[in-house]
mmCIF file of C-alpha atoms in Angstrom:
data_model
loop_
_atom_site.group_PDB
_atom_site.id
_atom_site.type_symbol
_atom_site.label_atom_id
_atom_site.label_comp_id
_atom_site.label_asym_id
_atom_site.label_seq_id
_atom_site.Cartn_x
_atom_site.Cartn_y
_atom_site.Cartn_z
ATOM 1 C CA UNK Q 295 -24.831 -49.337 -42.863
ATOM 2 C CA UNK Q 296 -27.198 -51.147 -40.499
ATOM 3 C CA UNK Q 297 -24.814 -54.129 -40.152
ATOM 4 C CA UNK Q 298 -21.992 -51.994 -38.770
ATOM 5 C CA UNK Q 299 -21.397 -52.620 -35.083
ATOM 6 C CA UNK Q 300 -20.751 -49.644 -32.804
ATOM 7 C CA UNK Q 301 -17.092 -48.848 -32.253
ATOM 8 C CA UNK Q 302 -15.913 -48.879 -28.642
ATOM 9 C CA UNK Q 303 -14.331 -45.588 -27.660
ATOM 10 C CA UNK Q 304 -11.651 -45.580 -24.962
ATOM 11 C CA UNK Q 305 -12.448 -43.258 -22.041
ATOM 12 C CA UNK Q 306 -10.673 -42.151 -18.871
ATOM 13 C CA UNK Q 307 -12.745 -44.795 -17.043
ATOM 14 C CA UNK Q 308 -10.730 -47.414 -18.986
ATOM 15 C CA UNK Q 309 -7.387 -46.089 -17.687
ATOM 16 C CA UNK Q 310 -6.026 -47.701 -14.506
ATOM 17 C CA UNK Q 311 -5.795 -45.310 -11.555
ATOM 18 C CA UNK Q 312 -2.023 -45.783 -11.217
ATOM 19 C CA UNK Q 313 -1.576 -44.529 -14.783
ATOM 20 C CA UNK Q 314 -3.543 -41.369 -14.084
ATOM 21 C CA UNK Q 315 -1.607 -40.779 -10.842
ATOM 22 C CA UNK Q 316 1.701 -41.290 -12.642
ATOM 23 C CA UNK Q 317 1.160 -38.750 -15.406
ATOM 24 C CA UNK Q 318 3.792 -36.019 -15.324
ATOM 25 C CA UNK Q 319 2.690 -32.466 -14.609
ATOM 26 C CA UNK Q 320 1.301 -30.765 -17.733
ATOM 27 C CA UNK Q 321 0.597 -34.090 -19.481
ATOM 28 C CA UNK Q 322 -3.001 -35.169 -19.985
ATOM 29 C CA UNK Q 323 -4.984 -37.888 -21.728
ATOM 30 C CA UNK Q 324 -7.406 -36.675 -24.410
ATOM 31 C CA UNK Q 325 -8.846 -38.268 -27.565
ATOM 32 C CA UNK Q 326 -6.048 -39.247 -29.929
ATOM 33 C CA UNK Q 327 -5.392 -37.159 -33.021
ATOM 34 C CA UNK Q 328 -4.453 -40.400 -34.820
ATOM 35 C CA UNK Q 329 -7.260 -42.749 -33.723
ATOM 36 C CA UNK Q 330 -10.408 -41.074 -32.397
ATOM 37 C CA UNK Q 331 -11.457 -44.293 -30.625
ATOM 38 C CA UNK Q 332 -8.363 -44.201 -28.381
ATOM 39 C CA UNK Q 333 -6.871 -41.820 -25.870
ATOM 40 C CA UNK Q 334 -3.659 -40.011 -26.660
ATOM 41 C CA UNK Q 335 -1.032 -38.319 -24.532
ATOM 42 C CA UNK Q 336 -1.062 -34.533 -24.851
ATOM 43 C CA UNK Q 337 1.201 -31.888 -23.343
ATOM 44 C CA UNK Q 338 -0.525 -28.803 -22.016
ATOM 45 C CA UNK Q 339 2.659 -26.762 -22.439
ATOM 46 C CA UNK Q 340 6.017 -27.221 -24.165
ATOM 47 C CA UNK Q 341 8.288 -29.922 -22.747
ATOM 48 C CA UNK Q 342 11.976 -29.145 -22.915
ATOM 49 C CA UNK Q 343 14.199 -31.557 -24.816
ATOM 50 C CA UNK Q 344 15.842 -33.994 -22.408
ATOM 51 C CA UNK Q 345 13.105 -33.695 -19.743
ATOM 52 C CA UNK Q 346 12.948 -36.928 -17.749
ATOM 53 C CA UNK Q 347 9.760 -38.453 -16.346
ATOM 54 C CA UNK Q 348 9.249 -41.252 -13.885
ATOM 55 C CA UNK Q 349 9.389 -43.483 -12.084
ATOM 56 C CA UNK Q 350 6.934 -45.402 -14.231
ATOM 57 C CA UNK Q 351 4.537 -47.949 -12.773
ATOM 58 C CA UNK Q 352 3.057 -50.909 -14.577
ATOM 59 C CA UNK Q 353 4.034 -53.775 -16.816
ATOM 60 C CA UNK Q 354 6.617 -53.447 -19.566
ATOM 61 C CA UNK Q 355 5.143 -54.488 -22.911
ATOM 62 C CA UNK Q 356 6.710 -55.405 -26.230
ATOM 63 C CA UNK Q 357 5.700 -53.268 -29.186
ATOM 64 C CA UNK Q 358 3.732 -56.228 -30.576
ATOM 65 C CA UNK Q 359 1.601 -56.310 -27.409
ATOM 66 C CA UNK Q 360 0.295 -52.749 -27.620
#
């Protein structure tokens, strides 16, 4: 349809540098399997149950804000 506006697609350029630096080893950002316009968090190998990550950097958000 000619009246449809283009859909913005999230890219790695949209991700703050501190987020990229803070990703755990073997975790990457790739296009989401749920929403192709967004990035999703993907593991490049199995993560054992109970594995802890952190410390996290950034602002804590309520579910309604994301």
